[in-house]
mmCIF file of C-alpha atoms in Angstrom:
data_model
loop_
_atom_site.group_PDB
_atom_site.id
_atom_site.type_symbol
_atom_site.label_atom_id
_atom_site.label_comp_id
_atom_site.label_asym_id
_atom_site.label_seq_id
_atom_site.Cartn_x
_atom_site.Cartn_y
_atom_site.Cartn_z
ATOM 1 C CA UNK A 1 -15.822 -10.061 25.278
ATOM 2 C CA UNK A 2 -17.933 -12.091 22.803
ATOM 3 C CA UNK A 3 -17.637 -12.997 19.410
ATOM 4 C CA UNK A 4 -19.194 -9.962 18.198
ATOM 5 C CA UNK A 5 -17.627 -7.648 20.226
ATOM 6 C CA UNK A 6 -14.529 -9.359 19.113
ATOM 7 C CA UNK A 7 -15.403 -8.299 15.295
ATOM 8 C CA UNK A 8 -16.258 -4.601 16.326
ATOM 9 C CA UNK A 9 -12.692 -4.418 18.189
ATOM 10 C CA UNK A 10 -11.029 -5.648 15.108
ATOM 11 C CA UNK A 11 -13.145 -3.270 12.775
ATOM 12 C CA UNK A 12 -12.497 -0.434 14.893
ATOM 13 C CA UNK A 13 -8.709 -1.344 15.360
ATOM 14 C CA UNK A 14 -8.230 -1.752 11.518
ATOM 15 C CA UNK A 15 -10.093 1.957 11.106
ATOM 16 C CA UNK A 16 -7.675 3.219 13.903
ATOM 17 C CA UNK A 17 -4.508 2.257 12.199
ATOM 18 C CA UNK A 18 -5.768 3.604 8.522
ATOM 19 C CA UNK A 19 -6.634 6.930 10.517
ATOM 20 C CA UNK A 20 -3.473 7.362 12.383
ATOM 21 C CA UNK A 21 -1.548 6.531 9.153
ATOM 22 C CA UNK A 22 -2.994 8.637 6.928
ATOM 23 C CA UNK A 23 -3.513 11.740 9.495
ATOM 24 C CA UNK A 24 0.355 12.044 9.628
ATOM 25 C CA UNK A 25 0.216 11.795 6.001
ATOM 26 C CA UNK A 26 -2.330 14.536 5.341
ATOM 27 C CA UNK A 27 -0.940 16.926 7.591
ATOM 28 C CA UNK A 28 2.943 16.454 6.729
ATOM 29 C CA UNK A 29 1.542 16.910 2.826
ATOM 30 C CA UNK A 30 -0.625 19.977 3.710
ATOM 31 C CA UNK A 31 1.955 22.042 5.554
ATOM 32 C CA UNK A 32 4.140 21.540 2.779
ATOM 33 C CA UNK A 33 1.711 22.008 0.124
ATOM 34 C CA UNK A 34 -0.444 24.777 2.036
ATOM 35 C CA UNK A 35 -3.396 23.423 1.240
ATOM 36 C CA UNK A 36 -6.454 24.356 3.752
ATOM 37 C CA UNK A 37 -8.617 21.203 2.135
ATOM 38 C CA UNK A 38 -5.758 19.382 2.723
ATOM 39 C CA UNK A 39 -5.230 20.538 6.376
ATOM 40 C CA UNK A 40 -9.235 20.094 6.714
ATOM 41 C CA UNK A 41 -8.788 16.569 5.899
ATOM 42 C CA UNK A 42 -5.990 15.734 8.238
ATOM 43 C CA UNK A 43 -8.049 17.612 11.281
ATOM 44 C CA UNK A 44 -10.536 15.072 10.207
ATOM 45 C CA UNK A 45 -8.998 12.119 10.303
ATOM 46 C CA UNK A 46 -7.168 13.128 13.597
ATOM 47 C CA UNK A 47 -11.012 13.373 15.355
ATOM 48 C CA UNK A 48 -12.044 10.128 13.356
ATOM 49 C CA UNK A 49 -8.640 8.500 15.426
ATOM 50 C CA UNK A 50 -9.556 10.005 19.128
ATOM 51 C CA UNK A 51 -13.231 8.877 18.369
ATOM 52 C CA UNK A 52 -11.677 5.588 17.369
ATOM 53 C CA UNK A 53 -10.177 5.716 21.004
ATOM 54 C CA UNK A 54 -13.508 6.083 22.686
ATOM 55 C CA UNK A 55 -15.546 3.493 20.535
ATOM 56 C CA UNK A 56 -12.546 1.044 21.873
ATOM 57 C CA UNK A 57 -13.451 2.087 25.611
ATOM 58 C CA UNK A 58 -16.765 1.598 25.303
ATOM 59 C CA UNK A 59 -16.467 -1.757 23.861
ATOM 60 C CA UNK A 60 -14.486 -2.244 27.179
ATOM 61 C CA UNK A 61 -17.079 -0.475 29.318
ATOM 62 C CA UNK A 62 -20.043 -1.894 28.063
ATOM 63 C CA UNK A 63 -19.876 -5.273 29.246
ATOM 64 C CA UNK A 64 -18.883 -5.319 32.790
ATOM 65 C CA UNK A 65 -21.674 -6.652 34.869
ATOM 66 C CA UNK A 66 -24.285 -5.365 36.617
ATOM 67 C CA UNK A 67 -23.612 -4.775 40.802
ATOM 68 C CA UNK A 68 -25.343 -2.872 43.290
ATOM 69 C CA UNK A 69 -25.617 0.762 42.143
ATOM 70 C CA UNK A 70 -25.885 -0.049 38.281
ATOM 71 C CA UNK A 71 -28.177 -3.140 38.633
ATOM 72 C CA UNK A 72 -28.922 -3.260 34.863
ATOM 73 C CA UNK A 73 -25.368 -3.245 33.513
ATOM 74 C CA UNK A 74 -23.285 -0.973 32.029
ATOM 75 C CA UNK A 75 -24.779 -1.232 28.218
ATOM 76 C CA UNK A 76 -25.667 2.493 27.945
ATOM 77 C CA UNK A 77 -21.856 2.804 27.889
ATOM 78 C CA UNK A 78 -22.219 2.584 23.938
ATOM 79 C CA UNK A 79 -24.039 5.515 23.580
ATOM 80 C CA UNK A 80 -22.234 7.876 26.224
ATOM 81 C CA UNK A 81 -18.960 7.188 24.505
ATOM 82 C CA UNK A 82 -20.683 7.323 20.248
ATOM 83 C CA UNK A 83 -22.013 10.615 21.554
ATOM 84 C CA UNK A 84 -18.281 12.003 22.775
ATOM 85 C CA UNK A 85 -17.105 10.850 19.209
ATOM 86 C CA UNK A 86 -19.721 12.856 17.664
ATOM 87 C CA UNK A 87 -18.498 15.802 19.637
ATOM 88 C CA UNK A 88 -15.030 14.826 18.616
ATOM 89 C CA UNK A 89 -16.419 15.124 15.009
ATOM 90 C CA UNK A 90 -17.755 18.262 15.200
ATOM 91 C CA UNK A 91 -15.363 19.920 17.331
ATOM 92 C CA UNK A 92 -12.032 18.641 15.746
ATOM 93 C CA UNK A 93 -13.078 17.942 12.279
ATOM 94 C CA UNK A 94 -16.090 20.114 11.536
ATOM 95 C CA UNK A 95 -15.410 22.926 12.735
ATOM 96 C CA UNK A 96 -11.809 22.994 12.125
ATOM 97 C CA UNK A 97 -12.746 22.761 8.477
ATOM 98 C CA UNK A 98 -14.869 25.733 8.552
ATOM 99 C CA UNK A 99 -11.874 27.629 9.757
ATOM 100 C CA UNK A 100 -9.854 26.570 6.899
ATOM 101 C CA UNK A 101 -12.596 27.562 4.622
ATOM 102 C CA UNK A 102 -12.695 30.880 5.615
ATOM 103 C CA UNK A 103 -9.311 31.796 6.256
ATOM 104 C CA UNK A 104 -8.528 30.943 3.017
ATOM 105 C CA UNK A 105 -11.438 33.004 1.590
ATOM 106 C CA UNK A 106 -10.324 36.118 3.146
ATOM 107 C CA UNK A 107 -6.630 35.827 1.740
ATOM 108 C CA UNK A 108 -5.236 37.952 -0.387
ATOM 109 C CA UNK A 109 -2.193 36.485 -1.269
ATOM 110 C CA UNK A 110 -2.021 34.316 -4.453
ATOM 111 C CA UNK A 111 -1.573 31.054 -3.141
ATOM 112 C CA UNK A 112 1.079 29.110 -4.340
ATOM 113 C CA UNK A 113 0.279 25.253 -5.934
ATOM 114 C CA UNK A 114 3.517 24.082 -5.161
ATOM 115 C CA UNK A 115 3.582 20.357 -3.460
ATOM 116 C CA UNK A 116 -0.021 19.625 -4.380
ATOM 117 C CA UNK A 117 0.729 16.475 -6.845
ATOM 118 C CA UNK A 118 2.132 15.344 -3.211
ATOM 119 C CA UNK A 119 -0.947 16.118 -1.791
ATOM 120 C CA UNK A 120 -2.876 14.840 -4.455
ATOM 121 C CA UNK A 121 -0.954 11.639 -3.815
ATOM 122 C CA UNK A 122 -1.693 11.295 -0.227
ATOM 123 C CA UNK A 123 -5.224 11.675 -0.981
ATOM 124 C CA UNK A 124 -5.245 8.244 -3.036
ATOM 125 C CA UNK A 125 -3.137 6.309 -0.918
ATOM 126 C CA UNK A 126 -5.700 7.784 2.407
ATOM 127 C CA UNK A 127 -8.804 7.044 -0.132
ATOM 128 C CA UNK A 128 -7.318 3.369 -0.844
ATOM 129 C CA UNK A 129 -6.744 3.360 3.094
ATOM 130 C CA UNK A 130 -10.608 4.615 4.148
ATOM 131 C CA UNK A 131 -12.452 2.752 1.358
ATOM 132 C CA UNK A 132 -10.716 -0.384 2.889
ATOM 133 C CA UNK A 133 -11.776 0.138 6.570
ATOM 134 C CA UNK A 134 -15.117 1.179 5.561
ATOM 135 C CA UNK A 135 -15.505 -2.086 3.567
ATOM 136 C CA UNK A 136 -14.135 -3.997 6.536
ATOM 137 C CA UNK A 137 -17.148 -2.278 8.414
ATOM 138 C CA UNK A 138 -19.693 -3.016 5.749
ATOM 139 C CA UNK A 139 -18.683 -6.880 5.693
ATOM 140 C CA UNK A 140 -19.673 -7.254 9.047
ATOM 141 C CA UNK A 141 -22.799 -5.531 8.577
ATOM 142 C CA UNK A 142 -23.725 -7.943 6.434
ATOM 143 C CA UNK A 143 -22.964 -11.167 8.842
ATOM 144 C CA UNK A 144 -24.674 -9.429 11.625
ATOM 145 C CA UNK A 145 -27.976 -9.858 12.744
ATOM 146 C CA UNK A 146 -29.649 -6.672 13.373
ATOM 147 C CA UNK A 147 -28.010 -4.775 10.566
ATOM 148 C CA UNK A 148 -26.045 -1.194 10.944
ATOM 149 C CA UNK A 149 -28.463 0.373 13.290
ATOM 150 C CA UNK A 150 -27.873 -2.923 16.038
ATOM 151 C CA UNK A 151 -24.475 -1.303 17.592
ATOM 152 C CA UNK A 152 -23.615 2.535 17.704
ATOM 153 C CA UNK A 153 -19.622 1.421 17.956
ATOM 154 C CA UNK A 154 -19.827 -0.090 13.918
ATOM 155 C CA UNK A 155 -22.249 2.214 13.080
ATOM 156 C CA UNK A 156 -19.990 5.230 14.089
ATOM 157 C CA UNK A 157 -17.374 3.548 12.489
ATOM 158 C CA UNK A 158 -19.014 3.494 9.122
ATOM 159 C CA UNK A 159 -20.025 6.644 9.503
ATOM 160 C CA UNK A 160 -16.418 8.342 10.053
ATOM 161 C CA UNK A 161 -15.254 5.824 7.147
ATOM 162 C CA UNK A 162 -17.981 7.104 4.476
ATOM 163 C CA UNK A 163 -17.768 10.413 5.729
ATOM 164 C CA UNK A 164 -13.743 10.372 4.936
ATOM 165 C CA UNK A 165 -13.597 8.839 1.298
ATOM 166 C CA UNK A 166 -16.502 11.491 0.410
ATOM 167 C CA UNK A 167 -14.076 14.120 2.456
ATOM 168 C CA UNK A 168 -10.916 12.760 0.435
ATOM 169 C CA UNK A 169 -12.961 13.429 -2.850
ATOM 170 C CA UNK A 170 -13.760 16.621 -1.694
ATOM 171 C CA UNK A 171 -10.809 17.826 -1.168
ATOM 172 C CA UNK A 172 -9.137 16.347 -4.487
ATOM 173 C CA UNK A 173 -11.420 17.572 -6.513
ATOM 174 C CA UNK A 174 -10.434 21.038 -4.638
ATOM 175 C CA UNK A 175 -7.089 20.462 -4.996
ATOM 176 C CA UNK A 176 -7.402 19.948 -9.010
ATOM 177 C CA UNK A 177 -9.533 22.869 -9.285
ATOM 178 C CA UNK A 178 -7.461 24.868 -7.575
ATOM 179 C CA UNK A 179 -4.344 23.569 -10.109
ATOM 180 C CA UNK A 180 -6.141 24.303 -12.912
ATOM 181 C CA UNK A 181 -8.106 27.560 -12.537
ATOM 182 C CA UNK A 182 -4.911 29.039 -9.932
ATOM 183 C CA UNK A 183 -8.675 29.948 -7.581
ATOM 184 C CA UNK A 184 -8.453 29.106 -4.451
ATOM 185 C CA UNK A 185 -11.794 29.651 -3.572
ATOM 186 C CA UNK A 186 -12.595 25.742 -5.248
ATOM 187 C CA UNK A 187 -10.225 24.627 -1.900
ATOM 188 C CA UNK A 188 -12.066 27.070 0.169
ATOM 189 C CA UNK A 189 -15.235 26.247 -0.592
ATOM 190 C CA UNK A 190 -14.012 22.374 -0.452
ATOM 191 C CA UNK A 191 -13.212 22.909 3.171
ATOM 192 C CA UNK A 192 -16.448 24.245 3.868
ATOM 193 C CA UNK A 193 -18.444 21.343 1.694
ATOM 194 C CA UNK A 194 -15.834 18.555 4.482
ATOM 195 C CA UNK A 195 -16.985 20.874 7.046
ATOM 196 C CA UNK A 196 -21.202 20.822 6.404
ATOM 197 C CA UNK A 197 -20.618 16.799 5.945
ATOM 198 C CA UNK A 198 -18.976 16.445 9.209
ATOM 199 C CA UNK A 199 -21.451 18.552 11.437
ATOM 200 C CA UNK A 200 -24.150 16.570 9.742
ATOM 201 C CA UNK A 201 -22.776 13.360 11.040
ATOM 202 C CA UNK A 202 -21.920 14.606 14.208
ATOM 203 C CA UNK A 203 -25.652 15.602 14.362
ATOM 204 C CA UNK A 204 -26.744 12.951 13.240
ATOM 205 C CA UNK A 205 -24.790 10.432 15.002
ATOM 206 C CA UNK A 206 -25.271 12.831 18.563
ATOM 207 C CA UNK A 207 -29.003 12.363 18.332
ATOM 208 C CA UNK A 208 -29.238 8.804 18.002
ATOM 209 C CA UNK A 209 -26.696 8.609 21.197
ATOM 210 C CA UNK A 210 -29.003 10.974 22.807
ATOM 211 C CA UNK A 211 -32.301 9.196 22.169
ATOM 212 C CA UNK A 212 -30.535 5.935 23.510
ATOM 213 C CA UNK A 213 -29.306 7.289 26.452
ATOM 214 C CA UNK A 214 -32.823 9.178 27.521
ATOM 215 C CA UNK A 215 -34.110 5.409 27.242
ATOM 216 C CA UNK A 216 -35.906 4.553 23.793
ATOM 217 C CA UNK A 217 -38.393 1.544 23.625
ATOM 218 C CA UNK A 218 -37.884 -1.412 21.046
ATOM 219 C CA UNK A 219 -39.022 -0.940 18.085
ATOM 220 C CA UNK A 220 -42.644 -1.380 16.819
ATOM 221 C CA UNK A 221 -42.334 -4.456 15.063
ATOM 222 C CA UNK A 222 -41.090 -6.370 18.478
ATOM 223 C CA UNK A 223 -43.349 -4.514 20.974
ATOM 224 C CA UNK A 224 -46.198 -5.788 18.830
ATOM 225 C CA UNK A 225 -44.815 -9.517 18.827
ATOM 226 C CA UNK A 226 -43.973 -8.714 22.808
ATOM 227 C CA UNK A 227 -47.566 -8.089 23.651
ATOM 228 C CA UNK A 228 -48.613 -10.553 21.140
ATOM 229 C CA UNK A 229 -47.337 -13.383 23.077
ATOM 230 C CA UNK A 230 -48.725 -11.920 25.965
ATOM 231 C CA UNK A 231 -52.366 -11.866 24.480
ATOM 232 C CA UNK A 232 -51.846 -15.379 23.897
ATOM 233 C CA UNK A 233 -51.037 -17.100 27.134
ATOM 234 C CA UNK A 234 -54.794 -18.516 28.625
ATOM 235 C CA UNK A 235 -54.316 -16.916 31.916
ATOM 236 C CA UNK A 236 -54.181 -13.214 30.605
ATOM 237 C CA UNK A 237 -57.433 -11.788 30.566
ATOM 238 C CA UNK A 238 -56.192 -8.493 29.248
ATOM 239 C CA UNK A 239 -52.600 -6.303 28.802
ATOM 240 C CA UNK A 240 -53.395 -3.369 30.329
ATOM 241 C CA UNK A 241 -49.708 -1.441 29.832
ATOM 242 C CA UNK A 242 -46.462 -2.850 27.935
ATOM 243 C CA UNK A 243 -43.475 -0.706 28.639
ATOM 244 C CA UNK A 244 -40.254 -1.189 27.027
ATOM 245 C CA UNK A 245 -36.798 0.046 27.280
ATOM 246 C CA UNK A 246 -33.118 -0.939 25.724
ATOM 247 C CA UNK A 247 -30.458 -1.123 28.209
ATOM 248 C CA UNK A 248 -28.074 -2.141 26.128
ATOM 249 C CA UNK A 249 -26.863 -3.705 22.722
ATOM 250 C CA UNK A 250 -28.350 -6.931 23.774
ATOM 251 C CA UNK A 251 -30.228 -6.191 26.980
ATOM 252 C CA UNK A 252 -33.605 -4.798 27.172
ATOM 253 C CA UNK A 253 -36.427 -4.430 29.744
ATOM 254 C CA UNK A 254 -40.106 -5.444 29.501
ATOM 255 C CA UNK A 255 -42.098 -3.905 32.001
ATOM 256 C CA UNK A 256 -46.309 -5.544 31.424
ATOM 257 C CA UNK A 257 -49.124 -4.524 33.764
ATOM 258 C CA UNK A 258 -51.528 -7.342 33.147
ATOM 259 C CA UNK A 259 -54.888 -8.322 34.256
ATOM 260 C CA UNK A 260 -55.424 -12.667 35.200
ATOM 261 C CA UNK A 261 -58.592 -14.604 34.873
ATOM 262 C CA UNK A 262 -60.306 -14.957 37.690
ATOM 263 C CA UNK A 263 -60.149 -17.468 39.910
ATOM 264 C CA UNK A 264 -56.243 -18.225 40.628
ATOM 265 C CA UNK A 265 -54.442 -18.835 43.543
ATOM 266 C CA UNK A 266 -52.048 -17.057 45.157
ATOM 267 C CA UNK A 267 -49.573 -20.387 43.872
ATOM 268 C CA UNK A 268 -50.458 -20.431 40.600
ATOM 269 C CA UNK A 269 -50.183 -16.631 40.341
ATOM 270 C CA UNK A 270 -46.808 -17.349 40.979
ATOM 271 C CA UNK A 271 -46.265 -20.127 38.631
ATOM 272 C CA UNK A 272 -47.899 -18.381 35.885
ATOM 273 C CA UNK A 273 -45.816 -15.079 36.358
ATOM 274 C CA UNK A 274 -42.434 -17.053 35.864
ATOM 275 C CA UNK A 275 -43.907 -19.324 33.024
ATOM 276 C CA UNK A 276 -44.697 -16.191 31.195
ATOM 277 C CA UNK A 277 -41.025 -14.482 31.900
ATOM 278 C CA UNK A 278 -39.644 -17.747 30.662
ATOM 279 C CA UNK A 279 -41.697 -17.402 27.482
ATOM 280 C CA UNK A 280 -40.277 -13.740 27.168
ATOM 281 C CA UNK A 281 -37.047 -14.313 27.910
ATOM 282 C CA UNK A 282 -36.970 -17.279 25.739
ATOM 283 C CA UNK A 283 -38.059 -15.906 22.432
ATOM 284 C CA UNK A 284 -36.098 -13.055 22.760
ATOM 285 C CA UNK A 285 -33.000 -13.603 24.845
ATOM 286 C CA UNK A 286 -31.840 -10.114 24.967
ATOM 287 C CA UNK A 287 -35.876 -8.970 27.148
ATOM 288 C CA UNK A 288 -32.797 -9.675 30.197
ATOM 289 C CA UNK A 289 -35.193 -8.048 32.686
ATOM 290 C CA UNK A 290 -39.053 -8.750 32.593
ATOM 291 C CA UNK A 291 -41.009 -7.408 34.885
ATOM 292 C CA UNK A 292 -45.229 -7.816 35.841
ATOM 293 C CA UNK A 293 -47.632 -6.529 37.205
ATOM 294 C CA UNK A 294 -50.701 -8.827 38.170
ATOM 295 C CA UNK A 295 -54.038 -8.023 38.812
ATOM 296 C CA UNK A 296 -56.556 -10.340 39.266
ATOM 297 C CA UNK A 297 -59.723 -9.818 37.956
ATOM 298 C CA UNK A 298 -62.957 -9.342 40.412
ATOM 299 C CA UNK A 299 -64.590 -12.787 40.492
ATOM 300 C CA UNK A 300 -67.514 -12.891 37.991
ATOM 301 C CA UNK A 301 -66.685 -10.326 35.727
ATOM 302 C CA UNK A 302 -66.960 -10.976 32.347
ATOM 303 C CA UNK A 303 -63.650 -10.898 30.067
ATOM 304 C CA UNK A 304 -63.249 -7.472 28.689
ATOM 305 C CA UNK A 305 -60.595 -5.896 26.142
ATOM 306 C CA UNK A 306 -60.393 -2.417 27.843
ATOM 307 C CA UNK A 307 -58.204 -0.640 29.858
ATOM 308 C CA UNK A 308 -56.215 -1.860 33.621
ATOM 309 C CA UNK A 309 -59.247 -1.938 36.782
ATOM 310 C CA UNK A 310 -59.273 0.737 38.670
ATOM 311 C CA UNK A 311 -59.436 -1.042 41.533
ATOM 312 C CA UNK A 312 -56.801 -4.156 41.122
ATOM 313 C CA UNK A 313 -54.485 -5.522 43.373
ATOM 314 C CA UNK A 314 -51.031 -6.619 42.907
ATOM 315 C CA UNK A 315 -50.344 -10.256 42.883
ATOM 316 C CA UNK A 316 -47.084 -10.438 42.130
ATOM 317 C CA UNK A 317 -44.407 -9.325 45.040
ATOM 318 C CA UNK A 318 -41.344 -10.365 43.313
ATOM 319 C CA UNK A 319 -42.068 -8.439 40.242
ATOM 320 C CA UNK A 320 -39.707 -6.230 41.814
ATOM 321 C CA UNK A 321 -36.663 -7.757 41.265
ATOM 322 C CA UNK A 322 -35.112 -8.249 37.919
ATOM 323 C CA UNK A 323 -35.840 -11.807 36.364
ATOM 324 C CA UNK A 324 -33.352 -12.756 34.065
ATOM 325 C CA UNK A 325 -33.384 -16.072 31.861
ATOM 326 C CA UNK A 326 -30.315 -17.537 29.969
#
């Protein structure tokens, strides 16, 4: 496990612990209390600890090595295991906090306020407990290249965090109202506000998953510098197709169909291919598979700026076998 894997694990660990914690809290305080915000909030933080429990696994996962029947590694791990913990969040949390909402809606019984300055008391000590964690998370945002959106395991993590102090205020504020006015629609429909917030998270945090495992390319900026360097090596005459794909938090494949000047060898075909891979792999150590396809271009053609020849050749026989550079 690397260093910043090693961060993540502690991040997630120290989110665990606050979520375990408090869960028992919340639920202990809302039994006694009967408060269905209350209960809302403990379902919540019992799906933010199981999700907790996958992000550690795919930590795990994530960085065995590639063999023979997953010859790419196991880096899509991350996103299988982010999108169970957005399932876990709308399953466990969301929709148990719909539930709440509406049971206590269609009750007719006054509902008693007794044990709430309990409850109202586990609420700060869980708000002082998630604001903490989610800080944790936001500090190593800040030391990490690549920012929030570079690993779904801290980004899910600051999600569930943010997600629970706004949940916490919810349901206080729910709580108070509820003191106050002796309503308990203001719990009910505080239930129902932490249930909304948690399926749009889930959502939210399910489609990114989603778009990572279907395979989603790099993002604009770096295809453009990709093909840029391409471009720029004196052998290319043109780059006819640049595919790319991330495997991975920190492994990605660059598949190029390019187009040669004419008038190389079969040798220096060869020695041009892995000088270019070496440029790739160099600039951006995480393009961990490059792949090309050569063409050379029919003798005395003039240099052009369109699209792949029709009728090209390939040139390149390893280009089917992963290249990686270190």
């Amino acid at each position: 496990m690397n260093k910043k894997d090693r961060k993540t694990r502690l991040t997630v660990l120290v989110a665990l612990g606050a979520n375990l914690l408090i869960a028992a809290a919340k639920a202990g305080a809302g039994v006694l209390a009967g408060s269905p915000a209350l209960l809302s909030e403990a379902a919540h933080s019992v799906a933010d600890s199981m999700n907790e429990v996958f992000l550690l696994a795919a930590l795990r996962r994530s960085r065995r090595p590639a063999d023979q029947r997953h010859p790419f590694g196991y880096g899509k791990e991350r996103y299988f295991w982010s999108l169970l913990a957005a399932v876990g969040i709308f399953v466990m949390g969301g929709c148990f906090s719909f539930l709440q909402g509406i049971e206590a809606l269609g009750s007719h019984e006054q509902e008693s306020t007794g044990g709430y300055i309990v409850g109202l008391s586990v609420l700060g000590v869980a708000l002082a407990a998630e604001g903490g964690s989610l800080l944790r998370a936001l500090y190593q945002v800040r030391g990490q290249a690549g920012g929030i959106g570079s690993d779904p395991a801290l980004r899910t993590v600051i999600a569930e965090d943010g997600t629970a102090v706004l949940g916490v205020l919810l349901a206080g504020a729910g709580m108070a109202l509820h003191m106050v006015t002796g309503q308990v629609v203001w719990e009910a429909s505080a239930s129902l506000a932490i249930g909304l917030l948690l399926v749009y998270v889930a959502y939210r945090l399910g489609k990114e998953a989603r778009d990572q495992l279907i395979g989603e390319a790099v993002d604009p900026e770096l295809r453009r510098s990709i093909r840029a360097l391409l471009d720029e090596q004196p052998e290319i005459d043109n780059v006819a197709d640049l595919l790319t794909m991330r495997l991975g938090l920190d492994s990605t494949l660059v598949a190029a169909r390019i187009d040669l000047r004419p008038g190389l060898d079969s040798e220096e075909v060869e020695l041009v291919s892995e000088r270019i891979k070496a440029s790739v792999a160099k600039e951006w150590p995480e393009a961990d598979h490059v792949f090309l396809d050569i063409t050379d271009a029919p003798p005395d053609e003039p240099h052009h700026t369109g699209s792949h020849h029709t009728g090209s050749t390939p040139m390149d026989s390893h280009h089917t076998e992963p290249h990686v550079q270190t």
